[in-house]
mmCIF file with all atom_site columns, C-alpha atoms in Angstrom:
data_model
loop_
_atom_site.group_PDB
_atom_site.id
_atom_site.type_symbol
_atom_site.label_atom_id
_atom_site.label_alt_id
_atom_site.label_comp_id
_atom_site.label_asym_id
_atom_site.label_entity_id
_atom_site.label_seq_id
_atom_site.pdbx_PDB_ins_code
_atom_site.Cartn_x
_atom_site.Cartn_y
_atom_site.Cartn_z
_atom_site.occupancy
_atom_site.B_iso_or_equiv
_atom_site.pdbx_formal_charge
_atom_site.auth_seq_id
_atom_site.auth_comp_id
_atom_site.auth_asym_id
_atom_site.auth_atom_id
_atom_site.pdbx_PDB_model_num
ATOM 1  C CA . UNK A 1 1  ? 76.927 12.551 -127.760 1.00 69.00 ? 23 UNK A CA 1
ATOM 2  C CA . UNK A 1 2  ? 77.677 16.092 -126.976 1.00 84.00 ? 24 UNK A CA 1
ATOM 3  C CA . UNK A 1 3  ? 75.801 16.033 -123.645 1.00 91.00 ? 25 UNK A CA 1
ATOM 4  C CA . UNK A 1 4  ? 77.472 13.021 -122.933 1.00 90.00 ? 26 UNK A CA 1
ATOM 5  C CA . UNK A 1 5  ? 80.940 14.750 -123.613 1.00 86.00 ? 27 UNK A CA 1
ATOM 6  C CA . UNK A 1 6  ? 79.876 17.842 -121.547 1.00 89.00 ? 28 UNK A CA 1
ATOM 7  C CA . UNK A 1 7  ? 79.169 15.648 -118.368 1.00 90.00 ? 29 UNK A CA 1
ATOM 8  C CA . UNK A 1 8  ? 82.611 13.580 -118.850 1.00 85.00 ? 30 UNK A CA 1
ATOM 9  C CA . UNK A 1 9  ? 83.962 17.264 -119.343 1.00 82.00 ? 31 UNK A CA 1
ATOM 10 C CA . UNK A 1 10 ? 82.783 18.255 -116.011 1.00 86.00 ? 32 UNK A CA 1
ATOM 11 C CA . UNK A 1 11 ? 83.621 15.691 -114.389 1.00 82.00 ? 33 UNK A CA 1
ATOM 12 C CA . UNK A 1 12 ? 87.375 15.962 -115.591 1.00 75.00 ? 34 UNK A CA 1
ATOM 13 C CA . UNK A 1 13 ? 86.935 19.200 -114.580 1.00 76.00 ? 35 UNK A CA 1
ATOM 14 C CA . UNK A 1 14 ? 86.217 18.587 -111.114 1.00 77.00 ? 36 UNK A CA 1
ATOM 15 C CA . UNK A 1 15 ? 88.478 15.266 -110.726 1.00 72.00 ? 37 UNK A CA 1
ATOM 16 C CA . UNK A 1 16 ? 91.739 16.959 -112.256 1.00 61.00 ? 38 UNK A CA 1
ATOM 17 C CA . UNK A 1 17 ? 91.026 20.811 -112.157 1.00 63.00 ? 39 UNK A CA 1
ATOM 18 C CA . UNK A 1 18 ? 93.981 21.404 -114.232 1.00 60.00 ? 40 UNK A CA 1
ATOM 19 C CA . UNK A 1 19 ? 93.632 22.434 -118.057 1.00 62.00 ? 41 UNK A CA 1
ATOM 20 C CA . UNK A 1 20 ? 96.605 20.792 -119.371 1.00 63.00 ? 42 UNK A CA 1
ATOM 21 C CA . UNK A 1 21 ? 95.831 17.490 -118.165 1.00 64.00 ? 43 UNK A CA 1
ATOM 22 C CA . UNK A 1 22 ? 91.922 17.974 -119.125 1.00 58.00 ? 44 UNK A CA 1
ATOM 23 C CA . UNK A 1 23 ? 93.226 19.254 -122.951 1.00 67.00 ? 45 UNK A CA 1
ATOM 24 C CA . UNK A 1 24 ? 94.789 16.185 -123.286 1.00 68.00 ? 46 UNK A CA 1
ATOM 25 C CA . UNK A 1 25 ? 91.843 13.882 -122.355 1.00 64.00 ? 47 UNK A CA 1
ATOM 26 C CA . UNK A 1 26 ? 89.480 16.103 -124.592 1.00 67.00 ? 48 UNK A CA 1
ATOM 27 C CA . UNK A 1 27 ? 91.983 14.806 -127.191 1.00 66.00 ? 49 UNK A CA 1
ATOM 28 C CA . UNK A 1 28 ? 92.641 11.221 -126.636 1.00 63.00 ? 50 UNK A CA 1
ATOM 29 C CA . UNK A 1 29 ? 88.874 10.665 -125.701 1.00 60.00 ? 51 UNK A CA 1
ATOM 30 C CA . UNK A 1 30 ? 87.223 12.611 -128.425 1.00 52.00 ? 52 UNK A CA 1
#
């Protein structure tokens, strides 16, 4: 599970590139 959150991590990471948004993903989907 956490290598699975690391890669959806990323991947917000390169789709949104902006913390707040990516914060509040981390949140809702974990």
């Amino acid at each position: 599970m956490a290598e699975f959150k690391e890669q959806v991590l990323d991947i917000l990471e390169e789709v949104c590139e902006n913390d707040i948004v990516k914060e509040n993903l981390d949140v809702q989907l974990f």
